[in-house]
Tab-separated table of C-alpha atoms in Angstrom:
chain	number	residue	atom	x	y	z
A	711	UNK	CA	152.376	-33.760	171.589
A	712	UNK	CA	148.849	-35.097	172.755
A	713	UNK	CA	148.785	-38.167	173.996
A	714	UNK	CA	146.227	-40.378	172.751
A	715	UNK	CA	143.062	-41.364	174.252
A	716	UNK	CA	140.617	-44.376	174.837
A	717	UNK	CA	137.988	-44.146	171.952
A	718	UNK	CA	134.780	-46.196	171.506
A	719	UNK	CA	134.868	-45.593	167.933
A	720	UNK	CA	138.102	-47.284	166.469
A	721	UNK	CA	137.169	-46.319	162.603
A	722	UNK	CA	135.100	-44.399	161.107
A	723	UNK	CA	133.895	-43.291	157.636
A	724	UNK	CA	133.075	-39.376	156.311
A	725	UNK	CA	131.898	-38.015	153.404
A	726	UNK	CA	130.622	-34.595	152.230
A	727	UNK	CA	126.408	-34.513	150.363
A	728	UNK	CA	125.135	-31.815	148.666
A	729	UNK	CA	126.031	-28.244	147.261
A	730	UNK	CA	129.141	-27.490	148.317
A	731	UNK	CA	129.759	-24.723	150.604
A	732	UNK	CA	132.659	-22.648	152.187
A	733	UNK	CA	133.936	-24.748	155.458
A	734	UNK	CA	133.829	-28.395	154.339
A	735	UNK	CA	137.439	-28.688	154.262
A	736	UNK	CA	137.639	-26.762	157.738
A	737	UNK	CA	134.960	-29.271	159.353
A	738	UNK	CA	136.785	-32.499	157.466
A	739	UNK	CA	140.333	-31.394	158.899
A	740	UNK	CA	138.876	-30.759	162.788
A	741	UNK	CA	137.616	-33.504	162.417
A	742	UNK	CA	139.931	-36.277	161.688
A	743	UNK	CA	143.316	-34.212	162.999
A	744	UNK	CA	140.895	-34.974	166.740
A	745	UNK	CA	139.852	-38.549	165.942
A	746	UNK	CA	143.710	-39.247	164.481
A	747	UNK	CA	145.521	-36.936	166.745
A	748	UNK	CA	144.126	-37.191	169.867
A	749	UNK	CA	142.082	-40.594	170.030
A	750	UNK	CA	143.699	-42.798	167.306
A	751	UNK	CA	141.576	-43.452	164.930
A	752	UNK	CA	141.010	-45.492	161.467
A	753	UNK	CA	139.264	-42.964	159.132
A	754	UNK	CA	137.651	-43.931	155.705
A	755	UNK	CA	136.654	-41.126	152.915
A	756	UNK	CA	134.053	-41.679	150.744
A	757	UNK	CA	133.932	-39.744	147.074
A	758	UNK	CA	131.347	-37.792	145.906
A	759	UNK	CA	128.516	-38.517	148.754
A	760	UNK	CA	126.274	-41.078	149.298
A	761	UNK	CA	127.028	-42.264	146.037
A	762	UNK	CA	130.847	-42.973	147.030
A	763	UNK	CA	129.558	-45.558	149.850
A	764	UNK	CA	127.261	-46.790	147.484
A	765	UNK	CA	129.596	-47.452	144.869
A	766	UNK	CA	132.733	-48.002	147.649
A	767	UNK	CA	134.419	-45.736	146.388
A	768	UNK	CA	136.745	-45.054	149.233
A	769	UNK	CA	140.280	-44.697	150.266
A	770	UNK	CA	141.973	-44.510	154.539
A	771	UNK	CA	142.921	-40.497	154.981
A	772	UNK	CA	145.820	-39.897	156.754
A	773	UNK	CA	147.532	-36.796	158.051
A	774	UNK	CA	148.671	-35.869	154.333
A	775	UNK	CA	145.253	-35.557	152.887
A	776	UNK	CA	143.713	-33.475	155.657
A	777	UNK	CA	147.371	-31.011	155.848
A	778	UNK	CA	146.936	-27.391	154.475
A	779	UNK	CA	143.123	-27.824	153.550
A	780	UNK	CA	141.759	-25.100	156.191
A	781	UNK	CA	141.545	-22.213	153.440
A	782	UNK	CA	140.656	-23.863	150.564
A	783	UNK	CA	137.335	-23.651	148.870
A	784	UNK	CA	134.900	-26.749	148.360
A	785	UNK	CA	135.725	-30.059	149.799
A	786	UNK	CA	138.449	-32.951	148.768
A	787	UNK	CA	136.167	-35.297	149.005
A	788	UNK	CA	134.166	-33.887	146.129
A	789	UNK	CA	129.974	-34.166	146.772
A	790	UNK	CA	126.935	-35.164	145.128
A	791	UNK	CA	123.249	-34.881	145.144
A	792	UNK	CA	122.625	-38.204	145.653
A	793	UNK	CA	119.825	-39.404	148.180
A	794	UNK	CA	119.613	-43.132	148.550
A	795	UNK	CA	116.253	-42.930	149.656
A	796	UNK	CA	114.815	-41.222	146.636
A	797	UNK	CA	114.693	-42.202	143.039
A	798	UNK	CA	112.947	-40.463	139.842
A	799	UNK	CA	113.454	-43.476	137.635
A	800	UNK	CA	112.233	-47.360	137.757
A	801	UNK	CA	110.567	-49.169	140.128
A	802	UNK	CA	111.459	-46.650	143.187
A	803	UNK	CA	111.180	-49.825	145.912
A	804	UNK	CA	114.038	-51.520	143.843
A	805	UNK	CA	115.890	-48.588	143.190
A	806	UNK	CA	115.847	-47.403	146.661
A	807	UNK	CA	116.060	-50.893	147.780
A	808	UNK	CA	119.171	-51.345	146.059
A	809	UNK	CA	121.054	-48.477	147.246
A	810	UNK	CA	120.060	-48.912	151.043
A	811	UNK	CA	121.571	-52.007	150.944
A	812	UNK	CA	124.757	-50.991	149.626
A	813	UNK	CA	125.571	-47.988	151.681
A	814	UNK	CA	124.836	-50.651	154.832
A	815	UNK	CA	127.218	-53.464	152.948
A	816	UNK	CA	129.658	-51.197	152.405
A	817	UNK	CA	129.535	-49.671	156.079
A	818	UNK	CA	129.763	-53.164	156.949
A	819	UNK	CA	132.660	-54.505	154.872
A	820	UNK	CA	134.537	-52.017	156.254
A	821	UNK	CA	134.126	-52.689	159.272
A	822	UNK	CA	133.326	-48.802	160.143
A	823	UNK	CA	131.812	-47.989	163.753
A	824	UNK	CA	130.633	-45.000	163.043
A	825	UNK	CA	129.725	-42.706	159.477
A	826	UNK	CA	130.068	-38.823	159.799
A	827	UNK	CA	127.820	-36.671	157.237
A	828	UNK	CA	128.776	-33.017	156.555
A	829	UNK	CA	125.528	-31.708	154.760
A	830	UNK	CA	122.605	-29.564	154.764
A	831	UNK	CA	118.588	-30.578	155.631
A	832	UNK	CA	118.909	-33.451	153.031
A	833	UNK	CA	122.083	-34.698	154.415
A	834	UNK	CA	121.071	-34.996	157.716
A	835	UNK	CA	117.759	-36.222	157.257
A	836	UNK	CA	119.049	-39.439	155.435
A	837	UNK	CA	121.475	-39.411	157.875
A	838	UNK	CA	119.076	-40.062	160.479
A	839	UNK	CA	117.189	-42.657	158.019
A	840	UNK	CA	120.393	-44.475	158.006
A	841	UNK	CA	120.539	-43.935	161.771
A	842	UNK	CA	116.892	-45.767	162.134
A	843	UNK	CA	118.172	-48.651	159.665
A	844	UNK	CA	120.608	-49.840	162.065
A	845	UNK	CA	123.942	-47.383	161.198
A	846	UNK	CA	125.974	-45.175	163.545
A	847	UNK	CA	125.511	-41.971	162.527
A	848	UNK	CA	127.350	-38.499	163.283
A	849	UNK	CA	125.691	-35.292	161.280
A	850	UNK	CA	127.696	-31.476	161.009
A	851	UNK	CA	125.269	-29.016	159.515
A	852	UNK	CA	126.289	-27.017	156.828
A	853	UNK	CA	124.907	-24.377	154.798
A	854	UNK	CA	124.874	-20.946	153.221
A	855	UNK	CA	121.069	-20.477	153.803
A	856	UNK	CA	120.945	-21.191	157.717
A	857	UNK	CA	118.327	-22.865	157.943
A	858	UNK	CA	118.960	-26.435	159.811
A	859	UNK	CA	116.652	-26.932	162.637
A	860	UNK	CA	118.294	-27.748	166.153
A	861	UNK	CA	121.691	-25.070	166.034
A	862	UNK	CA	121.865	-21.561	165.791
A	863	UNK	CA	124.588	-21.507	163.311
A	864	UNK	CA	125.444	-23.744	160.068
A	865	UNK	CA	128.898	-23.266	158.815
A	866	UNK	CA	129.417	-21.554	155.405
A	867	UNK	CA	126.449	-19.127	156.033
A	868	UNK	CA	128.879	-16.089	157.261
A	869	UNK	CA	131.667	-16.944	154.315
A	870	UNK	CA	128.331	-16.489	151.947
A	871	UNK	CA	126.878	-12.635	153.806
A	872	UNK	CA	129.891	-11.682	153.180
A	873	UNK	CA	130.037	-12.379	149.759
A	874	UNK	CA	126.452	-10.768	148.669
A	875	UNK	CA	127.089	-7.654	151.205
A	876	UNK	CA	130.354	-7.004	149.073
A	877	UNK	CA	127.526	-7.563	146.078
A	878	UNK	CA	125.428	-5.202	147.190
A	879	UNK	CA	127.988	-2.918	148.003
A	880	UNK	CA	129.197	-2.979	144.626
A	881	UNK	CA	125.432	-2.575	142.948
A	882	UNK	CA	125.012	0.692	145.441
A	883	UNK	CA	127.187	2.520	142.996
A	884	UNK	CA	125.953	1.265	139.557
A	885	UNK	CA	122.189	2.364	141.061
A	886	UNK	CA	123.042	5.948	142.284
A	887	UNK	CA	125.177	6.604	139.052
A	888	UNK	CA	122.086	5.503	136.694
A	889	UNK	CA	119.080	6.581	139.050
A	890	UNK	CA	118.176	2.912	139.058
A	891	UNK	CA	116.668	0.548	141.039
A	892	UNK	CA	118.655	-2.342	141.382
A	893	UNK	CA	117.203	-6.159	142.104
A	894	UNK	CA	119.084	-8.500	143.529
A	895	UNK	CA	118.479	-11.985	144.184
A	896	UNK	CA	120.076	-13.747	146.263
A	897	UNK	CA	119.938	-18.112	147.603
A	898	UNK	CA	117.227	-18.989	149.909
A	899	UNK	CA	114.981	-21.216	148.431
A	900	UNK	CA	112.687	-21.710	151.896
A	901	UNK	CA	114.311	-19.344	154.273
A	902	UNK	CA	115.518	-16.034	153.935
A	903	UNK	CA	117.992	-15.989	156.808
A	904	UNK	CA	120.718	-14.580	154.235
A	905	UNK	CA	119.149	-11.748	152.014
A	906	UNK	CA	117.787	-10.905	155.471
A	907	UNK	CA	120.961	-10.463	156.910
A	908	UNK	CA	122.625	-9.352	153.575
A	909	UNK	CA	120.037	-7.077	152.977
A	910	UNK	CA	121.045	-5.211	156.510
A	911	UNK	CA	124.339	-5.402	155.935
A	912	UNK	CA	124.595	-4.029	152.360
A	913	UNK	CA	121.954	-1.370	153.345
A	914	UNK	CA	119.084	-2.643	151.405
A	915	UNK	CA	115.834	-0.461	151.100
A	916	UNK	CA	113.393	-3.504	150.140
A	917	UNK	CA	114.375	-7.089	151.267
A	918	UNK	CA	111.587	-9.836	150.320
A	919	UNK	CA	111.857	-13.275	151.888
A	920	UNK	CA	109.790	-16.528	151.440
A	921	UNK	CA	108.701	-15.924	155.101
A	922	UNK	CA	106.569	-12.704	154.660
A	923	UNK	CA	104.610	-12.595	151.309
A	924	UNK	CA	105.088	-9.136	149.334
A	925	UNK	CA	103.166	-6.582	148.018
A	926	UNK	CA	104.158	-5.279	145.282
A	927	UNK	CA	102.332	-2.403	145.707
A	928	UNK	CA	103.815	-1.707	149.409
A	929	UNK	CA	107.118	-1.757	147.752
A	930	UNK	CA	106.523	0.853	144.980
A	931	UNK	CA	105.129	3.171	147.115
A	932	UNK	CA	108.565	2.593	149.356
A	933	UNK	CA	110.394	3.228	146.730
A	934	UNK	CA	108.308	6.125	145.305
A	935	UNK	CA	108.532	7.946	148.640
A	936	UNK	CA	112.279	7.114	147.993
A	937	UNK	CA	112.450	9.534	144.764
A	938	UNK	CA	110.912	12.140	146.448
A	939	UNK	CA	112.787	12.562	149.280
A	940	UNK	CA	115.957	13.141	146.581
A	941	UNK	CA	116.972	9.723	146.544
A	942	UNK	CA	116.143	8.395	143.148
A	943	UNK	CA	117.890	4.918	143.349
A	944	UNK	CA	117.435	1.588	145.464
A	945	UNK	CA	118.907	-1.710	146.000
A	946	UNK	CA	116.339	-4.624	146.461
A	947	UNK	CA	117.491	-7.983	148.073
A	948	UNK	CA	115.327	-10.949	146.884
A	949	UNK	CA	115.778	-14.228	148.121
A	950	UNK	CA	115.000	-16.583	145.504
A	951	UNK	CA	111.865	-18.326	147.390
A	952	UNK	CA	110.061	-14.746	148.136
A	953	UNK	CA	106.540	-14.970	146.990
A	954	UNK	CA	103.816	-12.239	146.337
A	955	UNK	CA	100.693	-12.282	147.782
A	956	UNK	CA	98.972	-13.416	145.189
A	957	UNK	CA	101.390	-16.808	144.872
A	958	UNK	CA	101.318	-17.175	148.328
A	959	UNK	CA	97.516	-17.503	147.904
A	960	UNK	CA	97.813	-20.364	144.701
A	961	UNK	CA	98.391	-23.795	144.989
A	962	UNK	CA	101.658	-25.195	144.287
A	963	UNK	CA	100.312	-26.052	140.757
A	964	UNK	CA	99.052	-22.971	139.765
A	965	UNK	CA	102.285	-21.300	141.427
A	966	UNK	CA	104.251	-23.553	139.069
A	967	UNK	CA	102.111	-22.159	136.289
A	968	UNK	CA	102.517	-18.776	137.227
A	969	UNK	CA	106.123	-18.615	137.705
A	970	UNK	CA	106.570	-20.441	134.306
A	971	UNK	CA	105.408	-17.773	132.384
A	972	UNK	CA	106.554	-14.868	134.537
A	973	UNK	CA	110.211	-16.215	134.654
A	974	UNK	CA	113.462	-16.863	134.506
A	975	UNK	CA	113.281	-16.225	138.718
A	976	UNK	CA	112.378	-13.749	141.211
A	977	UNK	CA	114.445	-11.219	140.832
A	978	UNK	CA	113.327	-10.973	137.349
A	979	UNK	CA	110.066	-10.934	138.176
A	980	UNK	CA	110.131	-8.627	140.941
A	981	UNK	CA	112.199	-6.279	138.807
A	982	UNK	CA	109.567	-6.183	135.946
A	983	UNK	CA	106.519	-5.970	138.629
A	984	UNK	CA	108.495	-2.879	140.660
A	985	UNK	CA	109.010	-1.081	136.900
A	986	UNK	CA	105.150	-1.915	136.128
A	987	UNK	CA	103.946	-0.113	139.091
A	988	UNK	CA	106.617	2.461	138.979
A	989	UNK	CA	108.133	3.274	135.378
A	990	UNK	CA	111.226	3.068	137.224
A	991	UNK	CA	114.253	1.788	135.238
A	992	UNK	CA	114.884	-1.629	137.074
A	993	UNK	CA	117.335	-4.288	136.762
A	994	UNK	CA	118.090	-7.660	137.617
A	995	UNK	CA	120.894	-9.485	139.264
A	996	UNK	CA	121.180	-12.984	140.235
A	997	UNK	CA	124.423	-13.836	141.849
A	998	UNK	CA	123.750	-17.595	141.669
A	999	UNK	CA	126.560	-20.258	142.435
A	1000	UNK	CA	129.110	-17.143	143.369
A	1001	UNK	CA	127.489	-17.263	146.435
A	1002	UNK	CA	128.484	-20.694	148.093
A	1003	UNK	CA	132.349	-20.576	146.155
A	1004	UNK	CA	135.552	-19.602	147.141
A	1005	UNK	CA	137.314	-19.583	150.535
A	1006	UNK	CA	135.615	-19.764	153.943
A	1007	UNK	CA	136.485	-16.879	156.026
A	1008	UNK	CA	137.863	-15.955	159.103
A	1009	UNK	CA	134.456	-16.748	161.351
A	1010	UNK	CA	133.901	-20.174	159.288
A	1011	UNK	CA	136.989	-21.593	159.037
A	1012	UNK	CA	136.975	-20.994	163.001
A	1013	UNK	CA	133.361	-21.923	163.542
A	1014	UNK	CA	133.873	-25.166	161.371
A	1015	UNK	CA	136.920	-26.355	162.812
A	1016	UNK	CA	135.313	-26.360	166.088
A	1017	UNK	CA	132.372	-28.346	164.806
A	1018	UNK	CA	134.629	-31.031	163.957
A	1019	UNK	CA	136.868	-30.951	167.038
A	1020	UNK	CA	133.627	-31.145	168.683
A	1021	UNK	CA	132.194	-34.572	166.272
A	1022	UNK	CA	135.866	-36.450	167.048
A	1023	UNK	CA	134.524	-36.243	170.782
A	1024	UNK	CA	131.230	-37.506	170.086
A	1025	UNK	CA	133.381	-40.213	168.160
A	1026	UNK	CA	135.562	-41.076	170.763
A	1027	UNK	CA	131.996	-41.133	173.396
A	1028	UNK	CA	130.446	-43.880	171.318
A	1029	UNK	CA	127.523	-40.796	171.176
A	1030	UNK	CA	125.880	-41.698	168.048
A	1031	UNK	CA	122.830	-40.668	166.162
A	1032	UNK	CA	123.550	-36.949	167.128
A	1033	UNK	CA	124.129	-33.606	165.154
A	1034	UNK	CA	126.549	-31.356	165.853
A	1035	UNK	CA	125.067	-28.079	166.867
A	1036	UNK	CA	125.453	-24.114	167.928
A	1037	UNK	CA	122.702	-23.870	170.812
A	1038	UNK	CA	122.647	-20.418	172.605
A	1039	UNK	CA	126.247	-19.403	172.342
A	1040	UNK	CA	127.239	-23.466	173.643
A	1041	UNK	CA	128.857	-25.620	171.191
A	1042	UNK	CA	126.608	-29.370	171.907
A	1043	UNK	CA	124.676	-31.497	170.042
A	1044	UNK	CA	121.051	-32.673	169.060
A	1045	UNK	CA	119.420	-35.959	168.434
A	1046	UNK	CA	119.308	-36.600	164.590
A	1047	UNK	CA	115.645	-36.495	164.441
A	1048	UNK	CA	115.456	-32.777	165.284
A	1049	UNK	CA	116.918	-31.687	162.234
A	1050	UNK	CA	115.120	-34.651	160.238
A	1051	UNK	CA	112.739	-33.206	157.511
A	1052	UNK	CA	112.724	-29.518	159.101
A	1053	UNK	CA	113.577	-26.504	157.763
A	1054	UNK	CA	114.214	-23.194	160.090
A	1055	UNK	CA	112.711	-20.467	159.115
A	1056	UNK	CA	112.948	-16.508	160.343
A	1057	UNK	CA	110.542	-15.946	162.668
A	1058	UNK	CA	108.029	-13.147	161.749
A	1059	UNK	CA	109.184	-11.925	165.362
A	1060	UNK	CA	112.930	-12.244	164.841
A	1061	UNK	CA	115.281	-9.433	166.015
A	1062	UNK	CA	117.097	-8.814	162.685
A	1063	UNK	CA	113.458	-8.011	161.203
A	1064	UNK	CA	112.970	-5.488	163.663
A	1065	UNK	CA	116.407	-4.019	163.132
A	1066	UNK	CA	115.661	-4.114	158.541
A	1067	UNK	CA	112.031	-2.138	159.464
A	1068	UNK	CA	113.878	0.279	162.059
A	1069	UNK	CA	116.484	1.790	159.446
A	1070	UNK	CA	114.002	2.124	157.427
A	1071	UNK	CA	113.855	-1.119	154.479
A	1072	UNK	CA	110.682	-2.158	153.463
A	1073	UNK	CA	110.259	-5.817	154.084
A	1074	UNK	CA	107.337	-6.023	151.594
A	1075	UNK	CA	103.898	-5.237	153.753
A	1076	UNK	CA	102.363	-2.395	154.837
């Protein structure tokens, strides 16, 4: 049995904010088994996000509620959109006003040291807003679309490839049995990390990402030269912020516009542009929420737990106002204010675009 050790942080509050995402219930479990386990500490849940603290909705967690959670899907502390910093309705200085103040009473009524965020760019950013208004603050990055400035890595993104590469997998058949070309389109609403890395793994012969504007033209003559060469069929991965050319070139008004009356999404749209040019049959798939359900595997649940292990020590340090991070194979931590209002996007120089061009998918240009 570990025997316990001194701790600057004597409780401690958590919550999950945002979409949910495989992993959560892998980070929440490293985490307080460490902080209970090994350094004996108080730890406070909070319901639904920022809106439990706001509402104090919380309960203590003890070694019950964080038993035989590793595997399972979502998180048991439920999650919720909520941003105390924003509001769409009423006089946003009172709104905002209002719910500042009572995630900081409630931090304060409960006497917490510390309050541990498991979220994506919006988590962490009002995390460190919180940080700069006086709280402690611990951030964990989490999500499916990678893209968290300051770590390498966010937890759920692997449990998620390997959910659209067994998608793509599956479309490969439906498109070589009808001669088709099959769209698919995929989260990523800024950064394409994952129908990049889908699209390689599932063999995808066009793969469009919000970082490199597409021609549409580029990609029907790809997939013409496709049907000549005896291979009258494709699979196109679309993450659902790719843009054309022409969009990338509007404003975000007249994109708005644009995309209005060319919808319901991307896919859709790329699926009627490609059987414009082409006269290909084309269809569309958008696996949607599928994508960020379900159980974390293997690599998360592992890559998570450490993550957690790894906040309990930053905990127990008194080393506050810090993320939780993956930097060059070394498992550290960043200020808050790196990740703070950032989004990471795939470098136009990036290995893994190299590797798409190299086996031959057309990344939308040229």
């Amino acid at each position: 049995m570990n025997s316990r050790r001194g701790s600057v942080t004597r409780k401690f509050g958590i919550l999950t904010s945002g979409g949910d995402c495989p992993g959560l219930n892998a980070a929440i479990r490293g985490v307080c088994r460490a902080a209970q386990g090994r350094y004996g500490m108080t730890i406070v849940g909070f319901s639904d996000g920022f809106r439990g603290i706001i509402e104090e909705n919380a309960r203590v967690l003890g070694p019950n509620d964080f038993s035989d959670i590793l595997t399972r899907g979502g998180t048991i502390l439920g999650t919720s959109r909520e941003k105390p910093f924003k509001s769409d309705v009423g006089s946003m200085d009172d709104i905002v006003g209002e719910k500042v103040g009572a995630v900081k009473a409630t931090y304060r009524k409960l006497g917490l040291d510390c309050l541990v965020v498991l979220g994506g760019n919006g988590t962490n950013t009002t995390g460190y807003r919180f940080a700069q208004e006086g709280l402690n603050v611990i951030g964990l990055p989490k999500t499916i679309d990678n893209d968290i400035v300051g770590t390498d890595q966010a937890f759920g993104f692997h449990s998620a490839l390997s959910v659209c590469s067994e998608a793509i997998d599956r479309l490969h058949t439906t498109a070589q049995s009808h001669h088709r070309v099959m769209v698919i389109e995929l989260m990523g609403r800024k950064a394409g990390w994952l129908a990049l890395y889908a699209g390689v793994a599932g063999g995808g012969d066009v793969i469009l990402i919000p970082e490199i504007p597409y021609d549409i033209k580029a990609v029907a003559r790809h997939l013409e030269a496709r049907t000549r060469s005896d291979r009258p069929f494709s699979i196109v991965v679309v993450a659902e912020g790719a843009l054309s050319i022409k969009e990338a070139e509007m404003d975000k008004r007249e994109r708005k516009k644009h995309r209005a009356e060319n919808g319901p999404s991307v896919g859709y749209r790329v699926a009627r542009e490609i059987q414009d040019e082409t006269g290909m049959e084309t269809r569309a798939t958008v696996l949607g929420y599928v994508q960020r359900g379900g159980i974390p595997s293997a690599s998360d649940r592992v890559f998570a737990t450490s993550l957690g292990t790894a906040a309990a020590d930053l905990l127990a340090r008194g080393d506050y106002g810090r993320m939780v991070a993956l930097r060059s194979g070394e498992l550290g931590s960043v200020d808050l204010s790196v990740p703070a209002g950032r989004v990471r996007y795939v470098p136009r120089d990036h290995y893994m675009i190299d590797t798409a061009l190299a086996v031959g998918a057309c990344m939308g240009i040229g």
